[in-house]
Each structure stands twice: as structure tokens, then as C-alpha cells.
PDB file of C-alpha atoms in Angstrom:
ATOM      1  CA  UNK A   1       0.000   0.000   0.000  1.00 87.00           C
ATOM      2  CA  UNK A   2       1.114   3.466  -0.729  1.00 94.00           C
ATOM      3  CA  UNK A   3       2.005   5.903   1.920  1.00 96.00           C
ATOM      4  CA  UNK A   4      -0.722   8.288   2.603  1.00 97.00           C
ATOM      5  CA  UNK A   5       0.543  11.936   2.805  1.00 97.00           C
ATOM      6  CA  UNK A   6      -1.154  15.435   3.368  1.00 97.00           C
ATOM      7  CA  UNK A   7       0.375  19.198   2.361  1.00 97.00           C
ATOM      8  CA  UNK A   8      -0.536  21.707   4.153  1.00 96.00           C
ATOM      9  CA  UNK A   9       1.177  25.266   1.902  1.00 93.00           C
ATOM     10  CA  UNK A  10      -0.532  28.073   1.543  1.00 91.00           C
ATOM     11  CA  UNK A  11       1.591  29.466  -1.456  1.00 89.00           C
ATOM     12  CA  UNK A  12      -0.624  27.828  -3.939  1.00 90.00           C
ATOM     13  CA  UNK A  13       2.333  27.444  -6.571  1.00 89.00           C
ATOM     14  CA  UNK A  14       4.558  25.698  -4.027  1.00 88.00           C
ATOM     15  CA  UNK A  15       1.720  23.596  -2.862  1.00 91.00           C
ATOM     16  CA  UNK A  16       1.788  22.422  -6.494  1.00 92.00           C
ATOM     17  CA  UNK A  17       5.125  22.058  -6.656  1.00 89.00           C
ATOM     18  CA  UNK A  18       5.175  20.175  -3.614  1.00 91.00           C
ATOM     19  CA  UNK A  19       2.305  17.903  -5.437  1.00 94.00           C
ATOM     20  CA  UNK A  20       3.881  17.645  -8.315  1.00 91.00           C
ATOM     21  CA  UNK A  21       7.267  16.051  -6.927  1.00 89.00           C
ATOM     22  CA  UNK A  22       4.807  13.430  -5.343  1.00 93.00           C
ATOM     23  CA  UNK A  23       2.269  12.729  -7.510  1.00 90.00           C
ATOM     24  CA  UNK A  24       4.571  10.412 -10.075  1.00 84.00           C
ATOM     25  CA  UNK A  25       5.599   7.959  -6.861  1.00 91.00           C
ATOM     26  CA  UNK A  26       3.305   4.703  -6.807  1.00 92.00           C
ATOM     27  CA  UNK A  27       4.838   4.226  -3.518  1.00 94.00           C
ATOM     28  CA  UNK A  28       3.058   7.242  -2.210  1.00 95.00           C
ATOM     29  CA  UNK A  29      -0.405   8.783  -1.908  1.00 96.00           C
ATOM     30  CA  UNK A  30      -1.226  11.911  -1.636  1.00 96.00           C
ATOM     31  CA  UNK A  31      -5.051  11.847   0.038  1.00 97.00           C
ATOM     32  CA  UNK A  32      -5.197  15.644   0.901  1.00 97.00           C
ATOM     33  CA  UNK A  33      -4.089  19.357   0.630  1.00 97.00           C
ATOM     34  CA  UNK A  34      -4.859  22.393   2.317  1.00 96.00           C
ATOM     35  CA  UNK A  35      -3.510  26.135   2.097  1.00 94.00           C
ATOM     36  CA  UNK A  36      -4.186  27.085   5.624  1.00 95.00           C
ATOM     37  CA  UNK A  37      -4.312  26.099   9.386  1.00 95.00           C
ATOM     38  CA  UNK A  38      -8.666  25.686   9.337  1.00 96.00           C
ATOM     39  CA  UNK A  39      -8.200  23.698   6.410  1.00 96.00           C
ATOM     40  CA  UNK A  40      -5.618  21.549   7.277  1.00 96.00           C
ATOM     41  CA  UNK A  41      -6.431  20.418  10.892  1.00 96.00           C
ATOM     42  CA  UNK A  42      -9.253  18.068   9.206  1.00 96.00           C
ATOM     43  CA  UNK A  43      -6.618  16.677   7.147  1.00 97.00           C
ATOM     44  CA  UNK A  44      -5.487  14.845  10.539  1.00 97.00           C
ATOM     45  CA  UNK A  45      -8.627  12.994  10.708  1.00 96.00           C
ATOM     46  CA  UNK A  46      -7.378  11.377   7.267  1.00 96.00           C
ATOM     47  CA  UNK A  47      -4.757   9.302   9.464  1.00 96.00           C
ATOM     48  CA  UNK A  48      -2.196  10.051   7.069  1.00 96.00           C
ATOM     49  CA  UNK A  49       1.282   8.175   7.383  1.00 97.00           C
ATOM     50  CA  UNK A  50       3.063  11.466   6.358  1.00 96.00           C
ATOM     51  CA  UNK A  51       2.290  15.406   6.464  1.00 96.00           C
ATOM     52  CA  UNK A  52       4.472  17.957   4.895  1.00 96.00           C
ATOM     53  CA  UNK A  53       3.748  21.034   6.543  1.00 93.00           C
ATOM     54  CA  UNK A  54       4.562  24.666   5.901  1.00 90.00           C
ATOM     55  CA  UNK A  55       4.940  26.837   8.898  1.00 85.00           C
ATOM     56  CA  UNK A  56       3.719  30.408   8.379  1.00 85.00           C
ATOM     57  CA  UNK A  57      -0.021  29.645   7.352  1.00 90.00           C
ATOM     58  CA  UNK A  58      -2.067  32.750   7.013  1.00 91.00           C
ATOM     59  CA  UNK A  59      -4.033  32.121   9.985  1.00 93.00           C
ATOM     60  CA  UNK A  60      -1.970  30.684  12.327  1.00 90.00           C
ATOM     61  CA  UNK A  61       1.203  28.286  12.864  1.00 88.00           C
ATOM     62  CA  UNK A  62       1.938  24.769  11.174  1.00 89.00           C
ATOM     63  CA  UNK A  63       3.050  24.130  15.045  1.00 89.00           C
ATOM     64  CA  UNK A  64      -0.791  23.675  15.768  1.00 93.00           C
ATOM     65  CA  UNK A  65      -1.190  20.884  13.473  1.00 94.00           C
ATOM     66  CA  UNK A  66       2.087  19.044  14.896  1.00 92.00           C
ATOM     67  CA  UNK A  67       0.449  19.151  17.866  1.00 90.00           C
ATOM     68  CA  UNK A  68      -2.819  17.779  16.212  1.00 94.00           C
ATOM     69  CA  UNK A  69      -0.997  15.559  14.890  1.00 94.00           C
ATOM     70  CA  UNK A  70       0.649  14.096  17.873  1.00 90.00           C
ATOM     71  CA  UNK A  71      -2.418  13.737  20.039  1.00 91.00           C
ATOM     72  CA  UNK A  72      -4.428  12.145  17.014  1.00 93.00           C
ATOM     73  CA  UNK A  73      -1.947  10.251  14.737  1.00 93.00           C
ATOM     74  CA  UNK A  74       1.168   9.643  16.895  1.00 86.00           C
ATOM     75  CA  UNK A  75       2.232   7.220  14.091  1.00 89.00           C
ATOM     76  CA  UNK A  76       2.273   9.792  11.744  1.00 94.00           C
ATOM     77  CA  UNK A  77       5.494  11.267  10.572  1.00 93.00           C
ATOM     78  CA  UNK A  78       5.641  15.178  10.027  1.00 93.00           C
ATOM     79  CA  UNK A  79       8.425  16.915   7.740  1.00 93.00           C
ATOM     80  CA  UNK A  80       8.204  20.755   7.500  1.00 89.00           C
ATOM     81  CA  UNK A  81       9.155  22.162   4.806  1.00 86.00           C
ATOM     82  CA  UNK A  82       9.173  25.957   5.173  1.00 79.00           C
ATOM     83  CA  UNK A  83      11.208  29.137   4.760  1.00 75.00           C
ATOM     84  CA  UNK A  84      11.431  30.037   8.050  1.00 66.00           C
ATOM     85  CA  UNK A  85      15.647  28.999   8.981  1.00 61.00           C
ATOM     86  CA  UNK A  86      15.370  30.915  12.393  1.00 66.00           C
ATOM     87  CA  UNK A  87      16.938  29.663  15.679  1.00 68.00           C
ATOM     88  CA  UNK A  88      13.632  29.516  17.111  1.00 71.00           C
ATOM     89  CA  UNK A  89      11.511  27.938  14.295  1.00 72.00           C
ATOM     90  CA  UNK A  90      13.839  25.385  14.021  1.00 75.00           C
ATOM     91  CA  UNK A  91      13.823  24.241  17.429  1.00 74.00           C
ATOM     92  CA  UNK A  92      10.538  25.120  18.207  1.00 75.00           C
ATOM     93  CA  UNK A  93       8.955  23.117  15.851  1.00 78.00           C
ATOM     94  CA  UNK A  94      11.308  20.089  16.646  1.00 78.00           C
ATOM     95  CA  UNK A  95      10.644  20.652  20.305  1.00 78.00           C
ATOM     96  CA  UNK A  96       6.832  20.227  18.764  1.00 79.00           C
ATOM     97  CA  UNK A  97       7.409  16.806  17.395  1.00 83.00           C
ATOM     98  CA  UNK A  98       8.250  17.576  13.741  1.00 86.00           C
ATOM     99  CA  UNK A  99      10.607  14.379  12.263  1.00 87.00           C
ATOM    100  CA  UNK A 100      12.553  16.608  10.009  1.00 85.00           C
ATOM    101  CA  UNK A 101      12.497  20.234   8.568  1.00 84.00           C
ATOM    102  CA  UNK A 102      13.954  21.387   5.217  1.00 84.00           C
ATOM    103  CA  UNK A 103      13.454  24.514   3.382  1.00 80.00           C
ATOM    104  CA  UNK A 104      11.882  25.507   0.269  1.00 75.00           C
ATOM    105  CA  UNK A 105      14.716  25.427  -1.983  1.00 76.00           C
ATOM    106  CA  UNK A 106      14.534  22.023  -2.080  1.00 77.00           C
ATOM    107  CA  UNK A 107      14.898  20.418  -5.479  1.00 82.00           C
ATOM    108  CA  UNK A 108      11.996  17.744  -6.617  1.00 83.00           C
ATOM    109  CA  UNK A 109      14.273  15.092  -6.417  1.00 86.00           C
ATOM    110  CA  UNK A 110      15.772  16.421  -3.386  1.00 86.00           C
ATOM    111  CA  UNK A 111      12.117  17.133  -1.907  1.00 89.00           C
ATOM    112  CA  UNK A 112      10.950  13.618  -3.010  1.00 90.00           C
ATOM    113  CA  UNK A 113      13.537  11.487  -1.288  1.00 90.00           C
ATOM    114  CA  UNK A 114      13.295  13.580   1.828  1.00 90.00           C
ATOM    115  CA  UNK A 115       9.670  12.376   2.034  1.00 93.00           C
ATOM    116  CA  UNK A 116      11.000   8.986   1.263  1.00 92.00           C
ATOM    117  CA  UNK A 117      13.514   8.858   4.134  1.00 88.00           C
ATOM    118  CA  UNK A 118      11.428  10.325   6.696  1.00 90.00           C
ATOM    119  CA  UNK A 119       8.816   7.845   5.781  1.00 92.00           C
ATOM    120  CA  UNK A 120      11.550   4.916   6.366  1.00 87.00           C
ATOM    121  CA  UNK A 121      12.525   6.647  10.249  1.00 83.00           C
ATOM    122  CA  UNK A 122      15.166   9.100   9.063  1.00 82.00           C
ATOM    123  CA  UNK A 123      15.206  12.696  10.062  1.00 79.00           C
ATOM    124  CA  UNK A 124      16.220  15.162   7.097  1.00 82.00           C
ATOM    125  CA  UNK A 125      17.427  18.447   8.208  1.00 79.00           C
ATOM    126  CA  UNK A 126      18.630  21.004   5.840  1.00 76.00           C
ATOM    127  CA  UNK A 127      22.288  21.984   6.789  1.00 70.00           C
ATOM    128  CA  UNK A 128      21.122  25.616   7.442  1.00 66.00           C
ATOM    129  CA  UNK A 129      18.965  23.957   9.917  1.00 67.00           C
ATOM    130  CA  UNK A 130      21.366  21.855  11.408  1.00 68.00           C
ATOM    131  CA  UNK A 131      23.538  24.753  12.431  1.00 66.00           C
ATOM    132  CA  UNK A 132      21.146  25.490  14.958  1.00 62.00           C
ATOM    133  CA  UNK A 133      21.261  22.182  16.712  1.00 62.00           C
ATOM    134  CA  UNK A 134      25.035  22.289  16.928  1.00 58.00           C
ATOM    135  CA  UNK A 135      24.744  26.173  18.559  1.00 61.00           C
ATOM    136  CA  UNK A 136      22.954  24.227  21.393  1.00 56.00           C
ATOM    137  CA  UNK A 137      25.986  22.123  21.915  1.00 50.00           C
ATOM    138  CA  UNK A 138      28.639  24.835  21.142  1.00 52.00           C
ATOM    139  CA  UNK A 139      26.865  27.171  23.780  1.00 53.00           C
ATOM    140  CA  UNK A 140      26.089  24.876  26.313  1.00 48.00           C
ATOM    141  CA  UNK A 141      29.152  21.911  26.452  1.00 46.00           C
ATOM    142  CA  UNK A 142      27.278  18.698  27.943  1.00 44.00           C
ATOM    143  CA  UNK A 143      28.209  17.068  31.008  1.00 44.00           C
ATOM    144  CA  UNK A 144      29.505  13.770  31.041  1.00 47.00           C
ATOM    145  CA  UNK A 145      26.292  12.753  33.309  1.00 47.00           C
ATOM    146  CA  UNK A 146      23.208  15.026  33.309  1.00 46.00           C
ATOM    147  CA  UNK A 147      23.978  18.331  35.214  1.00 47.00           C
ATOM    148  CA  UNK A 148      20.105  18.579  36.376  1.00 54.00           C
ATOM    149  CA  UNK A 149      19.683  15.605  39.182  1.00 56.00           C
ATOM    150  CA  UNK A 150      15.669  15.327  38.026  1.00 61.00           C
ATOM    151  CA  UNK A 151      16.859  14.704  34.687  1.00 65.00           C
ATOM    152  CA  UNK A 152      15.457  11.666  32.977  1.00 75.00           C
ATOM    153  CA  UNK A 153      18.173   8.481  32.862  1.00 83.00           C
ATOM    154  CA  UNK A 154      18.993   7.359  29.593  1.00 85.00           C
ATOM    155  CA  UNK A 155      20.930   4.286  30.018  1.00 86.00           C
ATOM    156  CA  UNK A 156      24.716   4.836  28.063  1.00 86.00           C
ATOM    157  CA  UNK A 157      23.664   2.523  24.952  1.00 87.00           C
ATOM    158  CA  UNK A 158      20.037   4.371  24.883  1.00 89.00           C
ATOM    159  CA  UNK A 159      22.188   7.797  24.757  1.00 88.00           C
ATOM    160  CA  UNK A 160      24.801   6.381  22.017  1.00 87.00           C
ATOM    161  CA  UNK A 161      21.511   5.217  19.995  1.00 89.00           C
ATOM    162  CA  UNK A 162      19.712   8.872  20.093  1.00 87.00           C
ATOM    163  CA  UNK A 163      22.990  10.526  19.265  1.00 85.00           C
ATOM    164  CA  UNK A 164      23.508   8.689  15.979  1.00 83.00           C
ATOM    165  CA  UNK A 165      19.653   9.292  15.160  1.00 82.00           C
ATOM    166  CA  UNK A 166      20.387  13.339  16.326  1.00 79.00           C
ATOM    167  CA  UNK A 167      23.388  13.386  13.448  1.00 75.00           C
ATOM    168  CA  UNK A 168      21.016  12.052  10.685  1.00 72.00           C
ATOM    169  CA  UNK A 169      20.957   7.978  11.055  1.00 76.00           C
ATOM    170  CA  UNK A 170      18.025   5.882  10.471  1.00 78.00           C
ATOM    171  CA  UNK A 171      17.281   2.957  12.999  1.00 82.00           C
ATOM    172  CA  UNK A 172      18.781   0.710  10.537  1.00 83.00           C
ATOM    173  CA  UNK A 173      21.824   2.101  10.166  1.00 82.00           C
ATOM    174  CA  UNK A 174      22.249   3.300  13.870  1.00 84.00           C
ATOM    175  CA  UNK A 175      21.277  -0.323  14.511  1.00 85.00           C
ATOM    176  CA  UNK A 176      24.072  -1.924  12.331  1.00 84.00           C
ATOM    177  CA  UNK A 177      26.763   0.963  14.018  1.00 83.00           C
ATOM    178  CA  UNK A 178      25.911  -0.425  17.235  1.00 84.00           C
ATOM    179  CA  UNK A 179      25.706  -3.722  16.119  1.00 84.00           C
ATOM    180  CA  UNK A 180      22.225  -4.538  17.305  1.00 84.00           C
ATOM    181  CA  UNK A 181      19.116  -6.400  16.033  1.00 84.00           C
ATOM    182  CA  UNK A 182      16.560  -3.632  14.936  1.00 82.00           C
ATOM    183  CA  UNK A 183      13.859  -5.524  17.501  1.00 82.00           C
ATOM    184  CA  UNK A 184      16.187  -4.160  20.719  1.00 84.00           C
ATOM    185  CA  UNK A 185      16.432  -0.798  18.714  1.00 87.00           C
ATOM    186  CA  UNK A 186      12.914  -0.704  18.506  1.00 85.00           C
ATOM    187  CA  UNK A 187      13.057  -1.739  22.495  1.00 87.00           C
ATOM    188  CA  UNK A 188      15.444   1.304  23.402  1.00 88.00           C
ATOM    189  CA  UNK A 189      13.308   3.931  21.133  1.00 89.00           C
ATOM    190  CA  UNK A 190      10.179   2.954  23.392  1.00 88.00           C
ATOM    191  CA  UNK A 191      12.041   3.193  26.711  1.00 88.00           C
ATOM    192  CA  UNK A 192      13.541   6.377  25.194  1.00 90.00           C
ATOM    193  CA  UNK A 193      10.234   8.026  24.050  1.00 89.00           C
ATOM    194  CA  UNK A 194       8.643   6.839  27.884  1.00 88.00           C
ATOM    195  CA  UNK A 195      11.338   8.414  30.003  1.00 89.00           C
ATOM    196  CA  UNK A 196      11.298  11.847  27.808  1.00 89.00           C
ATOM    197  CA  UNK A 197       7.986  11.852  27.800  1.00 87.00           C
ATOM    198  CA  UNK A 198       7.793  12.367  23.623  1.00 85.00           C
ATOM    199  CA  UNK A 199       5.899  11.055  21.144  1.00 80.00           C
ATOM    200  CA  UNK A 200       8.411  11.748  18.025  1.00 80.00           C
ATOM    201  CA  UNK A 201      12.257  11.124  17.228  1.00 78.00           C
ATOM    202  CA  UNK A 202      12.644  14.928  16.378  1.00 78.00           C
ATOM    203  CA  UNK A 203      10.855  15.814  20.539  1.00 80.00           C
ATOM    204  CA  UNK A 204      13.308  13.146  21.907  1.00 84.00           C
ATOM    205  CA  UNK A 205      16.158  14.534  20.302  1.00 82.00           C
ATOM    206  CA  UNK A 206      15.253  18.022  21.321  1.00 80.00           C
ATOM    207  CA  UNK A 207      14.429  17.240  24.665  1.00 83.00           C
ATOM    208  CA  UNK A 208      17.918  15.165  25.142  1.00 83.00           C
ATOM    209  CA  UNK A 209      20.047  17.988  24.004  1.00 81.00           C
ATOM    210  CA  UNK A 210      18.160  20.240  26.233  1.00 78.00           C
ATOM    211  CA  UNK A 211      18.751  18.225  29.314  1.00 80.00           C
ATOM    212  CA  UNK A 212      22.501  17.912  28.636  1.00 80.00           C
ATOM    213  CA  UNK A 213      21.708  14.150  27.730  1.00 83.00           C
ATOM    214  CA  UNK A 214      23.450  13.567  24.462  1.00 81.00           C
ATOM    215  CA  UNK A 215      26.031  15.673  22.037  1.00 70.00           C
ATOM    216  CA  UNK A 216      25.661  15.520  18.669  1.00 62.00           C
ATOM    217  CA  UNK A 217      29.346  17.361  17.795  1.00 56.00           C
ATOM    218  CA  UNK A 218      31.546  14.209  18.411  1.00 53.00           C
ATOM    219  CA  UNK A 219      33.177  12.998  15.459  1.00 46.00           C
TER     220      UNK A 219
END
């Protein structure tokens, strides 16, 4: 079966470029499109495997239907694709739950196999994007152990695991790293997601970093 996916653009011509670089994939389906935030929050009732969300919608913030999305569809994978590149969109909408966030000058291919990977459990993040991550680390050096006592307690080989995801590794190949079957990857992501409290790869990474878990700046 197909992978269903919903847009959610309000710049009509990018919303049909965005439809455009899907609509030649049998391996994907697009089942809805909106161009704003009252529009699109229906879409979520569509249980779609996939949205591709802008974030400056003309009456209100893609954020909303993240959030939407979580509560509803926690399955559901979210990439944003926006031009917003600002410290605090980027880790805002992370911190929201998003799985990956690239910007608008995205090529179709480019734009196509980003949908692709975050579909397979990868988290695309446009190098522009990225930067902002690494400031976290560069302003704030983590702590060998947490710094905050009521920290959550990732064990060492849960940590290792969400690093390599944080830097751009699927499960797969974060599973073959670590040489591990993906079954006790699968295992560490739940505990992971429990003791964070999260409901998406791109929250748990967020929420890591934040707590002076992980470091994502080690070669």
C-alpha cells in the first residue's frame, strides 16, 4: 500500500510544486491538501502516514497541526518544509514533534527522497537547519552525566543510539553501528520516548540535548 501523505502550503504554486514532486511515486499517496491552518487540521482525521507542513499559514502556525498531529496520529510522521531557517523555528517546531524540517529550496528530487527517508525513520534536516542544533551544543558543552539531578536516565547505549539518530541515522543504520538487532532498537526507542515523555524522534532529540543528555558534535 502506498504511503498516505497530506500538504498543508498556503503558497498555492509551491503547494503544487510540492504535489507535483509526489504525484509520479506509486509508492506514495497523496489523500489531501490544504492552504491554511482551518483547512488543514481536518486533514489529521485522514490518518495520514506522512504530512508535509509549511509553517507560516495565514491564519496561524503549522506548530498547531504538529500538535494535532501528535495527540491524534502519533504514528504519523511530520516533515516541515518551510522558509522560516530561524533559531527559534527550528527548534521550536522540533521541540513540537516535527521528524525533520527542510526549506523551500529544495529540489523535486531532493524534496521527493526527503519524504521517502522520513517515511523509512530518518530525520532530514537542511544543513542551514542543522547549524542550529550544533549552537545548542557549542553554547552549552554537555556534562559527562546530566547536570540537572531530576533529569530523565537514559541508560549509556540508549544515549549512544539517540545521538547517531540526532546526526542524521536511520534505525537501521544506527542499529548496524551499534551492532544490534533492529527488535532491541525498537526496544530502546520505546524506553527512550517513555522516560522523555515524547511522542516523536525529532521531541526526543530536542528534549535530550536540552537536558545535557546527548552531544551531537563528536566525530
Amino acid at each position: 500500500m502506498p504511503a498516505r501523505v497530506i500538504v498543508v502550503e498556503d503558497d498555492e504554486r509551491l503547494r503544487s510544486y510540492a504535489l507535483g514532486a509526489l504525484a509520479g511515486a506509486q509508492d506514495i499517496a497523496v489523500v489531501g491538501d490544504a492552504g491554511s491552518l482551518a483547512a488543514g487540521l481536518p486533514l489529521v482525521d485522514l490518518q495520514p502516514d506522512l504530512a508535509l507542513l509549511d509553517l507560516g499559514l495565514p491564519d496561524g502556525s503549522g506548530q498547531t497541526i504538529i500538535q494535532a498531529i501528535r495527540e491524534r496520529v502519533p504514528g504519523c510522521r511530520v516533515l516541515v518544509f518551510t522558509v522560516f531557517e530561524d533559531r527559534a523555528s527550528v527548534l521550536g517546531t522540533l521541540k513540537a514533534g516535527a521528524d525533520g524540517y527542510i526549506l523551500k529550496d529544495t529540489s523535486v528530487e531532493q524534496l521527493l527522497g526527503h519524504v521517502r527517508a522520513t517515511l523509512a525513520g530518518e530525520t532530514p534536516i537542511s544543513a542551514r537547519a542543522a547549524s542550529h542544533l550544533l549552537s545548542l551544543v557549542r553554547d552549552e558543552p554537555v556534562a559527562p552525566e546530566p547536570a540537572d539531578p531530576a533529569a530523565p536516565h537514559l541508560s549509556p547505549r540508549e544515549r549512544e543510539l539517540l545521538e547517531y539518530l540526532a546526526r542524521g541515522l536511520s534505525r537501521k543504520e544506527a542499529a548496524r553501528v551499534m551492532n544490534l538487532s533492529p527488535y532491541t532498537v525498537a526496544e530502546y526507542m520505546q524506553a527512550i520516548y517513555r522516560k522523555l515523555q515524547v511522542k516523536s524522534r525529532g521531541e526526543a532529540v530536542f528534549e535530550a540535548i536540552q537536558a545535557r543528555l546527548i552531544r551531537i558534535d563528536r566525530e
